[in-house]
Tab-separated table of C-alpha atoms in Angstrom:
chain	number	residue	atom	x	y	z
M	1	UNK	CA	0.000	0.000	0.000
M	2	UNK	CA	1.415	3.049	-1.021
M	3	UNK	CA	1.387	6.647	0.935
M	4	UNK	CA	-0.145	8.188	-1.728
M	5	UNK	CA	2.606	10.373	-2.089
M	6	UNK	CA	6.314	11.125	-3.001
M	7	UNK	CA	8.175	10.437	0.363
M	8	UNK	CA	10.193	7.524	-0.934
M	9	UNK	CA	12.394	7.566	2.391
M	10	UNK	CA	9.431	7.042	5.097
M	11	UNK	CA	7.822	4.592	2.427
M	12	UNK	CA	11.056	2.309	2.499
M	13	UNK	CA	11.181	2.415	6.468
M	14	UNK	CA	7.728	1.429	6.675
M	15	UNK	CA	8.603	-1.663	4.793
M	16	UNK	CA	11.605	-2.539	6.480
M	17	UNK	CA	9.861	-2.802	9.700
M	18	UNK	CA	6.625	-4.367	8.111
M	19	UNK	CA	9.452	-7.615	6.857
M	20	UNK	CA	9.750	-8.221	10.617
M	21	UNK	CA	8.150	-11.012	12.564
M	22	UNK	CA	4.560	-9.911	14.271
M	23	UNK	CA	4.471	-6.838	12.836
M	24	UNK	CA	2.008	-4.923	10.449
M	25	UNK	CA	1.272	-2.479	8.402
M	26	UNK	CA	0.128	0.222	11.037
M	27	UNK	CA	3.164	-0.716	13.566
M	28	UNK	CA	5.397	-0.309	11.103
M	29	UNK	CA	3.667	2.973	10.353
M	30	UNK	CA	3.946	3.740	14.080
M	31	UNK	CA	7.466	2.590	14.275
M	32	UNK	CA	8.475	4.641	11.403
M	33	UNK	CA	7.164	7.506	12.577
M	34	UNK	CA	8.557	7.123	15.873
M	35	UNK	CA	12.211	7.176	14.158
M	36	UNK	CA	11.189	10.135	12.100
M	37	UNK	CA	10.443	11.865	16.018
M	38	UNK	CA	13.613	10.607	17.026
M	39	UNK	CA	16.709	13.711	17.384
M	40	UNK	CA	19.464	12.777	15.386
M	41	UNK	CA	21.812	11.631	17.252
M	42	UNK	CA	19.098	9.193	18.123
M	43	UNK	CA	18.599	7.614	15.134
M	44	UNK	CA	22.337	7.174	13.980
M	45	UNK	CA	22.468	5.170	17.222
M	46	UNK	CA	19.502	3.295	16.263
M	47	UNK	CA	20.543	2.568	13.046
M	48	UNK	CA	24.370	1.763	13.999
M	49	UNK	CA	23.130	-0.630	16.536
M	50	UNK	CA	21.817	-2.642	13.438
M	51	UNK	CA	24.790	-2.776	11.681
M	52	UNK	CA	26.862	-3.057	14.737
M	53	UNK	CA	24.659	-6.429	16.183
M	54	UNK	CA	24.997	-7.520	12.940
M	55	UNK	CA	29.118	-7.219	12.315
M	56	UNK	CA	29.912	-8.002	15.888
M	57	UNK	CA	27.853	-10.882	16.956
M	58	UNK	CA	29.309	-14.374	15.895
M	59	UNK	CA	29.190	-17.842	17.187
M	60	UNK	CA	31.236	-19.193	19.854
M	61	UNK	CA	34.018	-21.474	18.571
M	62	UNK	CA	33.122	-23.860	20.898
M	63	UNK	CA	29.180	-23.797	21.652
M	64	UNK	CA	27.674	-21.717	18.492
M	65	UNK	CA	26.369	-19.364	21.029
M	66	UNK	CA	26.177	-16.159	20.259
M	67	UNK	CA	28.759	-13.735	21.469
M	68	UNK	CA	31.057	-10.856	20.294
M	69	UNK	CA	34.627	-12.678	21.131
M	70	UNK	CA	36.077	-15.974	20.294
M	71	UNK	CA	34.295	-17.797	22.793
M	72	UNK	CA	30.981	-17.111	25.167
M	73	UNK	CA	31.194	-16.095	28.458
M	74	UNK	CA	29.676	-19.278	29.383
M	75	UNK	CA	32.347	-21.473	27.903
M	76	UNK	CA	34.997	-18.780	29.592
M	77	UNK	CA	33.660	-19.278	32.817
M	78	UNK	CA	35.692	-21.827	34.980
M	79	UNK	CA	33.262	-22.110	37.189
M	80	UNK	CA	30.671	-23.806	34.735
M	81	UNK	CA	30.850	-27.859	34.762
M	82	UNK	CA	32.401	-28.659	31.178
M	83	UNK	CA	31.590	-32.365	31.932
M	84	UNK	CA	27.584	-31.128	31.210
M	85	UNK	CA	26.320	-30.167	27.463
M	86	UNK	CA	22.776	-29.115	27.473
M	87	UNK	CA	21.985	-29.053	23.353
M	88	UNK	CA	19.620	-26.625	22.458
M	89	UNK	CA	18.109	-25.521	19.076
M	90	UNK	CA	18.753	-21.546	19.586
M	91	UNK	CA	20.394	-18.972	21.785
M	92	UNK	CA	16.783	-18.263	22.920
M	93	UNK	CA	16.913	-21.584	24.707
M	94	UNK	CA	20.463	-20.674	25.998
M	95	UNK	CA	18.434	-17.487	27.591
M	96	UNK	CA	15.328	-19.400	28.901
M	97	UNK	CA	17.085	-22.166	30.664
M	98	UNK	CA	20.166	-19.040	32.044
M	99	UNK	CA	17.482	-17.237	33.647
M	100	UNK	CA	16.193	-20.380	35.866
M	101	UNK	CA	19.929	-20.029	37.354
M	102	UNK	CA	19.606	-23.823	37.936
M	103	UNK	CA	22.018	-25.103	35.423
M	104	UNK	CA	25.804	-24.988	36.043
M	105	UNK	CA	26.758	-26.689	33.003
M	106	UNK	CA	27.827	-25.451	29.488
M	107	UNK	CA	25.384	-25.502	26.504
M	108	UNK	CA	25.202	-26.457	22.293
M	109	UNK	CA	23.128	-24.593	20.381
M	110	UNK	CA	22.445	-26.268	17.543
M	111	UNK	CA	20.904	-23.233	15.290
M	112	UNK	CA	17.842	-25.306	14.278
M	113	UNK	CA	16.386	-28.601	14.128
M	114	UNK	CA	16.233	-31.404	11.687
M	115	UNK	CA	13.535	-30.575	9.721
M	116	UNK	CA	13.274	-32.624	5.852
M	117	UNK	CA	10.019	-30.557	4.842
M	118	UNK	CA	12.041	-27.547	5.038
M	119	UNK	CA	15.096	-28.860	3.576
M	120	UNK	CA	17.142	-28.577	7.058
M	121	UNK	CA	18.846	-31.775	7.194
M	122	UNK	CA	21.788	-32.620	9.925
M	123	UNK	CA	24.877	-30.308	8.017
M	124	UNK	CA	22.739	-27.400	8.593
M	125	UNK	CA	22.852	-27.302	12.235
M	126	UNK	CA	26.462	-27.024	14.116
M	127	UNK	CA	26.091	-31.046	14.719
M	128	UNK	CA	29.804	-31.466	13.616
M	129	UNK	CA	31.340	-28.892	16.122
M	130	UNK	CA	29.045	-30.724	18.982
M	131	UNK	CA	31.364	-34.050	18.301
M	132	UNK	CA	33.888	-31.925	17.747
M	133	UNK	CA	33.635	-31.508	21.866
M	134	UNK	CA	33.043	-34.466	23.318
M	135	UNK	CA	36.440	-34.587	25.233
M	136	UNK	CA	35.894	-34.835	28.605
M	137	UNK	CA	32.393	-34.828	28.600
M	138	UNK	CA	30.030	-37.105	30.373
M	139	UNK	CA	26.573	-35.788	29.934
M	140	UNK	CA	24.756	-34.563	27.077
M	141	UNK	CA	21.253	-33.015	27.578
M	142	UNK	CA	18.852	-32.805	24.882
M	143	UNK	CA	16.971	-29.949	25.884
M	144	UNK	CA	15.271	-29.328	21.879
M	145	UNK	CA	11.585	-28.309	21.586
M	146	UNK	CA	9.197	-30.563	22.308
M	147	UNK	CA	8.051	-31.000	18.913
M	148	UNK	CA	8.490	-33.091	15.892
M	149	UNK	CA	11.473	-31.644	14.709
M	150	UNK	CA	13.072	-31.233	17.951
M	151	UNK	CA	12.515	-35.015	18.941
M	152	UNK	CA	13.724	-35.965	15.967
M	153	UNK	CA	16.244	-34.250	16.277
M	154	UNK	CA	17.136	-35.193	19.885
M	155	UNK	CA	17.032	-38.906	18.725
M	156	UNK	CA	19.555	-38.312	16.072
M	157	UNK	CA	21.758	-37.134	17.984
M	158	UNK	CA	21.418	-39.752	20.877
M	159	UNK	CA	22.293	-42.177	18.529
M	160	UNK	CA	25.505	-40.596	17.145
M	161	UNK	CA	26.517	-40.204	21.093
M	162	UNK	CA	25.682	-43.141	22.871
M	163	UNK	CA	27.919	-45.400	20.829
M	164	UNK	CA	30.741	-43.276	22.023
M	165	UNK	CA	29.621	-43.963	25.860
M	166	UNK	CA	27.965	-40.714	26.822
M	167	UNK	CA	25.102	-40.547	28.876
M	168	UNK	CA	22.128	-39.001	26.944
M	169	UNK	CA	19.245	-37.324	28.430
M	170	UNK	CA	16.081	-35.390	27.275
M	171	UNK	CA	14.319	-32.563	29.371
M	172	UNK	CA	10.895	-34.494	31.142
M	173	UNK	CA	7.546	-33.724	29.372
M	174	UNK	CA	4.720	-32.813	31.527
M	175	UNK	CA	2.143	-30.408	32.629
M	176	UNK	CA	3.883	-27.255	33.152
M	177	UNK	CA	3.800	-25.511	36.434
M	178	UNK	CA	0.941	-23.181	37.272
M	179	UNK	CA	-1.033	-24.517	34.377
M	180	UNK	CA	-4.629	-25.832	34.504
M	181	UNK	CA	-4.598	-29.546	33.625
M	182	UNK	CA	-8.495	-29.377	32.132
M	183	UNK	CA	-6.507	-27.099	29.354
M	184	UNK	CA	-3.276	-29.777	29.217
M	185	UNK	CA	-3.728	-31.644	25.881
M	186	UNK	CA	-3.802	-35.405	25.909
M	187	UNK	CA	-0.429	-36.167	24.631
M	188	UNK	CA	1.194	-33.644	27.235
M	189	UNK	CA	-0.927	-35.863	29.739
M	190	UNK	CA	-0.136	-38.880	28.372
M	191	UNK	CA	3.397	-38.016	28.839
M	192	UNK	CA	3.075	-36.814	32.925
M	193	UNK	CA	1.404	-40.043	33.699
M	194	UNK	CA	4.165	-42.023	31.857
M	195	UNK	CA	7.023	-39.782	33.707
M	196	UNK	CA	5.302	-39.393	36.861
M	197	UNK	CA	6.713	-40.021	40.224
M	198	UNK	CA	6.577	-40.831	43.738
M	199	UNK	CA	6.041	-38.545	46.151
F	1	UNK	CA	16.438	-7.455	31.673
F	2	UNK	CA	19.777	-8.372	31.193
F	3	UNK	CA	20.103	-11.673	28.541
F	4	UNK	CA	22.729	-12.860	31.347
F	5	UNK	CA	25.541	-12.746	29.351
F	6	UNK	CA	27.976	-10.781	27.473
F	7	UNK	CA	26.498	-9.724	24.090
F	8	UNK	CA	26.784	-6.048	24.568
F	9	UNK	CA	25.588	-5.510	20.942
F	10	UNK	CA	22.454	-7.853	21.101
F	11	UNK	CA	21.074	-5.832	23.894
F	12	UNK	CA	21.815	-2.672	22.830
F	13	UNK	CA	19.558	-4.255	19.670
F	14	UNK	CA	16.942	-5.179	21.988
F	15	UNK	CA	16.653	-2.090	23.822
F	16	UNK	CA	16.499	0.061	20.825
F	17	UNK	CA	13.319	-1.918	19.347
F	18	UNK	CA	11.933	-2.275	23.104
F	19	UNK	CA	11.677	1.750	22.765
F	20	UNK	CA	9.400	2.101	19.811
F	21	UNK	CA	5.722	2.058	20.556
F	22	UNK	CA	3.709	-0.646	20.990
F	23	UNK	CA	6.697	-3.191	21.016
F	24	UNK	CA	7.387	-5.090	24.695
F	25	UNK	CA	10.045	-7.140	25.404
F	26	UNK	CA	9.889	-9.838	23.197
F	27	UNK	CA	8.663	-8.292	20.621
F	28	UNK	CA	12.127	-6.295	20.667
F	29	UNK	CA	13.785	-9.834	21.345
F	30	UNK	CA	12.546	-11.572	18.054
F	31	UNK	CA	12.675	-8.573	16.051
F	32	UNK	CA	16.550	-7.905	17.179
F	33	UNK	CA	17.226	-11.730	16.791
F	34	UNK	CA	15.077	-11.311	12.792
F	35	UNK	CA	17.693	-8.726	12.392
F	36	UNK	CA	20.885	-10.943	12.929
F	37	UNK	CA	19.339	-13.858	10.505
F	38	UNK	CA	19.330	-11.340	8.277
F	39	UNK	CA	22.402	-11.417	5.632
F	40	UNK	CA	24.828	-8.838	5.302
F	41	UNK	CA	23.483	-6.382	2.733
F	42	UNK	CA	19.688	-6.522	4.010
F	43	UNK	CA	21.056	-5.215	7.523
F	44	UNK	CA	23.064	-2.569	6.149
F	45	UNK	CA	19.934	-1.490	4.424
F	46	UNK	CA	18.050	-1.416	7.303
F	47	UNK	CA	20.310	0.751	8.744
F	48	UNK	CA	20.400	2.754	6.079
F	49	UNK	CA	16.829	3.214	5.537
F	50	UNK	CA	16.598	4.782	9.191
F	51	UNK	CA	19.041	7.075	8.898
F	52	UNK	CA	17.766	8.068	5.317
F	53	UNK	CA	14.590	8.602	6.386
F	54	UNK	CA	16.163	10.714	9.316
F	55	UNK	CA	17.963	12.555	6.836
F	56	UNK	CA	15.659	13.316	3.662
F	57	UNK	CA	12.411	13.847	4.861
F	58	UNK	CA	11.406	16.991	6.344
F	59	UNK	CA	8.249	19.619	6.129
F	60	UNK	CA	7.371	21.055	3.243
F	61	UNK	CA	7.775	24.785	3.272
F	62	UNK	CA	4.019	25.627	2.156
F	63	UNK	CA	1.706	23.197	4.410
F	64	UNK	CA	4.716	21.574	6.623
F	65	UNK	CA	3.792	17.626	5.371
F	66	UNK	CA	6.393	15.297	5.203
F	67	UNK	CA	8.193	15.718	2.243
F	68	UNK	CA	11.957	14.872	0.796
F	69	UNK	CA	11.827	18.190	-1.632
F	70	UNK	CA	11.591	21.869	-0.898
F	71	UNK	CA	7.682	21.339	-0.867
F	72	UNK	CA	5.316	18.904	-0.828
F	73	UNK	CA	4.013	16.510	-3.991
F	74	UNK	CA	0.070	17.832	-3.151
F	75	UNK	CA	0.933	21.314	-2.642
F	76	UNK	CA	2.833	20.972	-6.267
F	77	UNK	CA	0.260	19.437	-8.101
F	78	UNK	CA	-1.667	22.067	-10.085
F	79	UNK	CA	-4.647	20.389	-10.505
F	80	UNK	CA	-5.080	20.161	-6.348
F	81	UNK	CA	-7.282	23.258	-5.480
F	82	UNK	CA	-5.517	26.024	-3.273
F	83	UNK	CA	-8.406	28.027	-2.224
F	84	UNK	CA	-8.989	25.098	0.241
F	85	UNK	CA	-6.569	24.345	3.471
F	86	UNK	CA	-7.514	21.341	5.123
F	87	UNK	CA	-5.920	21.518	8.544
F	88	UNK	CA	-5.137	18.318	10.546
F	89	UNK	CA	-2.874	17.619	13.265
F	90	UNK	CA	-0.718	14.832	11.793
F	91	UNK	CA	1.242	13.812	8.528
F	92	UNK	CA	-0.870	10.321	9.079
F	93	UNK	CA	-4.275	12.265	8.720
F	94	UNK	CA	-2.729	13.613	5.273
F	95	UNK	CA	-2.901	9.601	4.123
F	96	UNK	CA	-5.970	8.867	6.025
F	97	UNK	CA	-7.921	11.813	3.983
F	98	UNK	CA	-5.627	10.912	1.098
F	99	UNK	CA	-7.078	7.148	0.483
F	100	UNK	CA	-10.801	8.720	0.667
F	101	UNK	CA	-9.620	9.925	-2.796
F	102	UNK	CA	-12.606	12.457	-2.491
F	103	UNK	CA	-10.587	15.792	-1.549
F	104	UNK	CA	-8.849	17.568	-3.968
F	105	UNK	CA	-7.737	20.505	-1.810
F	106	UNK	CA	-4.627	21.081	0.359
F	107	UNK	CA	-3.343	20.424	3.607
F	108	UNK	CA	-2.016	21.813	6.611
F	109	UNK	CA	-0.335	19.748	9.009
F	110	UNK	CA	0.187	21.208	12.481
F	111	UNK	CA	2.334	18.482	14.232
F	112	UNK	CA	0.118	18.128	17.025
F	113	UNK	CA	-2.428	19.869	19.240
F	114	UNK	CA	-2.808	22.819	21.943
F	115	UNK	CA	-2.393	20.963	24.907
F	116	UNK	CA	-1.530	23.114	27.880
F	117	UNK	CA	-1.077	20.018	30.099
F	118	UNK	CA	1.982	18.625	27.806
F	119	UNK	CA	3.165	21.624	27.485
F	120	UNK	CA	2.126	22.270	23.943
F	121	UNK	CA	1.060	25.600	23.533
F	122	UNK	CA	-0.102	27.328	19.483
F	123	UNK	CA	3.946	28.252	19.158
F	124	UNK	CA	4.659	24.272	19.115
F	125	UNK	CA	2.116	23.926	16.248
F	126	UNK	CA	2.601	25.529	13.006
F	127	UNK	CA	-0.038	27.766	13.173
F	128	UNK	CA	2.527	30.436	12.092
F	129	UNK	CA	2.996	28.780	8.398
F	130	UNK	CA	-0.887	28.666	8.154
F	131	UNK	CA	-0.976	32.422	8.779
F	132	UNK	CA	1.287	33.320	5.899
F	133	UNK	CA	-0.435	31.293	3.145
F	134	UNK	CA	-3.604	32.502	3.658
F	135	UNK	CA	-3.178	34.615	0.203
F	136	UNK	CA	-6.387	33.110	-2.139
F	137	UNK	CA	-7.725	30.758	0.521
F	138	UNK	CA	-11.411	31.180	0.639
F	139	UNK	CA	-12.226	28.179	3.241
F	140	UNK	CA	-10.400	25.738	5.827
F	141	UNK	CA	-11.298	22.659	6.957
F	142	UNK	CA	-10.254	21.850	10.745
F	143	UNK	CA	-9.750	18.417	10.056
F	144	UNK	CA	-8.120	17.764	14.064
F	145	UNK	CA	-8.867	15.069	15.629
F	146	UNK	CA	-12.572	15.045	17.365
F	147	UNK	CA	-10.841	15.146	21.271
F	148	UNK	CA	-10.289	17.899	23.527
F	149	UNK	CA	-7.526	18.895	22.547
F	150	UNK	CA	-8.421	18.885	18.427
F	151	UNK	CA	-11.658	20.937	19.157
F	152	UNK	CA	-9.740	23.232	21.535
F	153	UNK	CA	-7.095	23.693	18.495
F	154	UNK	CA	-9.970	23.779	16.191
F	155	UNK	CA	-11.377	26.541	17.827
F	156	UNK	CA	-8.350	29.036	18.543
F	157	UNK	CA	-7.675	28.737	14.548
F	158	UNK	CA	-11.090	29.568	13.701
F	159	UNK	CA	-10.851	32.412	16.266
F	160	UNK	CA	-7.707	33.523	14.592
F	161	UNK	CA	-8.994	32.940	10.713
F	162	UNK	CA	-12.692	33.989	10.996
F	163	UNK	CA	-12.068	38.039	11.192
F	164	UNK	CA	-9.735	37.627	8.073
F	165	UNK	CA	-13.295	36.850	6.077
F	166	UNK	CA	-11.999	33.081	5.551
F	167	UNK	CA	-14.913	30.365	5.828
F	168	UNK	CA	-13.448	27.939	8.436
F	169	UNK	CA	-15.230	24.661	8.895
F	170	UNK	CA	-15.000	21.484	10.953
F	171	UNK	CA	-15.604	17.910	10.150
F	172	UNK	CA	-19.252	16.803	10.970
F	173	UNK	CA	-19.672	14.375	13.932
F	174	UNK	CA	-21.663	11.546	13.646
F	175	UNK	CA	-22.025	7.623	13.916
F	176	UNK	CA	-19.025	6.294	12.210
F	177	UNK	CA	-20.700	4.402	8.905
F	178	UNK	CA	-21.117	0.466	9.242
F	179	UNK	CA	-20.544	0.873	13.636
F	180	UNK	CA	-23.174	-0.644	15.352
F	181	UNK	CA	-25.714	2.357	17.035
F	182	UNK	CA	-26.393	-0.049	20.275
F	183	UNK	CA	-22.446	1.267	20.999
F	184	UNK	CA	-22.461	4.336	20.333
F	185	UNK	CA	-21.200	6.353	22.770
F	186	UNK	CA	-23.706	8.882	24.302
F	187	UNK	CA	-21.565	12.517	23.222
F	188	UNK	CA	-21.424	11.180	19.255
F	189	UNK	CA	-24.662	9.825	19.177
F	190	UNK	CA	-25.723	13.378	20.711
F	191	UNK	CA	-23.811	14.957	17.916
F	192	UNK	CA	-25.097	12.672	14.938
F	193	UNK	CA	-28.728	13.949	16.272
F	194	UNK	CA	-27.548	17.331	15.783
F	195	UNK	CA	-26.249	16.887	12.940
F	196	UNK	CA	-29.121	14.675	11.336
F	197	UNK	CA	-29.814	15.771	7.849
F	198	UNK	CA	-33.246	15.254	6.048
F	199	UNK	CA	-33.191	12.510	3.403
């Protein structure tokens, strides 16, 4: 939908931040508009902190995280139990399981998940450098979604590590906490009763 | 919210989406997380595009719209008739008005509203630029937005315009077409029976 007139410039933002995920037509309106409001210096800041996350961010050379130096902080930190890789499919994950401050062991993030249909098959994902690391370690989580592509691709790599003697575990499926179990859905269920235990 | 570890740049991302209206936390997250899947060339147009826009677009010297020339592609076009000012608040009303495709007159934007309790007073507005292309105009439209504030700037222009002998008129009020009457509040409904017209 065009403006209906000639400002090329405010046209082009508009669809820039109408490409992203979730948003529309009238955010990226408002959005626009917002950086037009903006005082200069703000929006060179804006816009160099676009380029900048994009040239400075790379993937750790030893867990694919994301992180501006050679290696994460995570990997850096002596403190963290090498002996304990918890795979995930995406620095997300990394973020979601950091802020339950319950894990002391490093992570894999895996940048995906096996997924044929869209044409994401086992050299996509950073599957290599995981091997690549096994030195030392005794534990390997599978913490991928649980969905179809993320079991699928939990079991693939269970079988490529449990020949070479490492223990392989999966996160436990069940309700979640705080949930309502009349809204749990039956294979979720299915799942709790199977993993349930004693109290 | 810190991401709990050291990717300086990422956050800085976040925090500059997290800013723009509308967008929460993880909106900002997936949108700043979009922008690093994005290759190399899209991100430095992204970048570009803000600062561009930043850049390029300014008012236009006859009805201060958006505009990347000296003035404005409406007030250029010869065939738009200048003895008619529509005044609204907001480069967005412009396109509103602009997809009726039923007004061939000008605009005025005033960049917001007299609103003594943010400060705003008729100096903030560009009441000024109206003033000094009144030459030939023979009505304007307040076209502000139907709130307190729009009527209370729609009524100091008229105070300001009527003695000059120019025809200043306001938008009717009324039930907006295809709304359901049952919600309707009680001050438009008042105003569409004021406003009734005999058929």
């Amino acid at each position: 939908m065009s403006l209906g007139y000639d400002v090329a410039a405010l046209e082009e933002l508009i669809n820039q931040f109408e490409r992203m995920p979730g948003i529309g037509r009238k955010s990226a309106q408002r959005m626009a508009f917002y950086v037009l409001d903006m005082d200069h210096d703000a929006a060179k800041k804006f816009a160099s902190a676009i380029e900048n996350a994009h040239e400075s961010i790379k993937q750790c050379s030893v867990c694919c995280n994301l992180t501006e130096n050679e290696t994460c902080s995570i990997c850096q930190n002596e403190a963290r139990n090498k002996k304990i890789v918890c795979v995930v499919e995406d620095p997300r994950d990394v973020m979601a399981i950091e802020r339950t401050h319950e894990f002391d062991g490093t992570y894999h993030v895996l940048h995906g998940a096996i997924s044929p249909a869209d044409g994401i098959g086992p050299e996509e994902l950073t599957i290599k450098q995981l091997l690549a690391r096994l030195d030392g370690v005794e534990e390997v989580i599978m913490a991928t979604n649980p969905t179809v592509t993320g079991e699928a691709t939990a079991m693939y790599v269970s079988r490529l590590l449990k020949p070479l003697g490492i223990k392989v575990t999966r996160l436990a499926y069940g309700v979640p906490v705080g949930a309502d179990l009349e809204y749990a859905d039956e294979v979720t269920l299915t799942r709790a009763m199977e993993g349930r235990r004693e109290i």
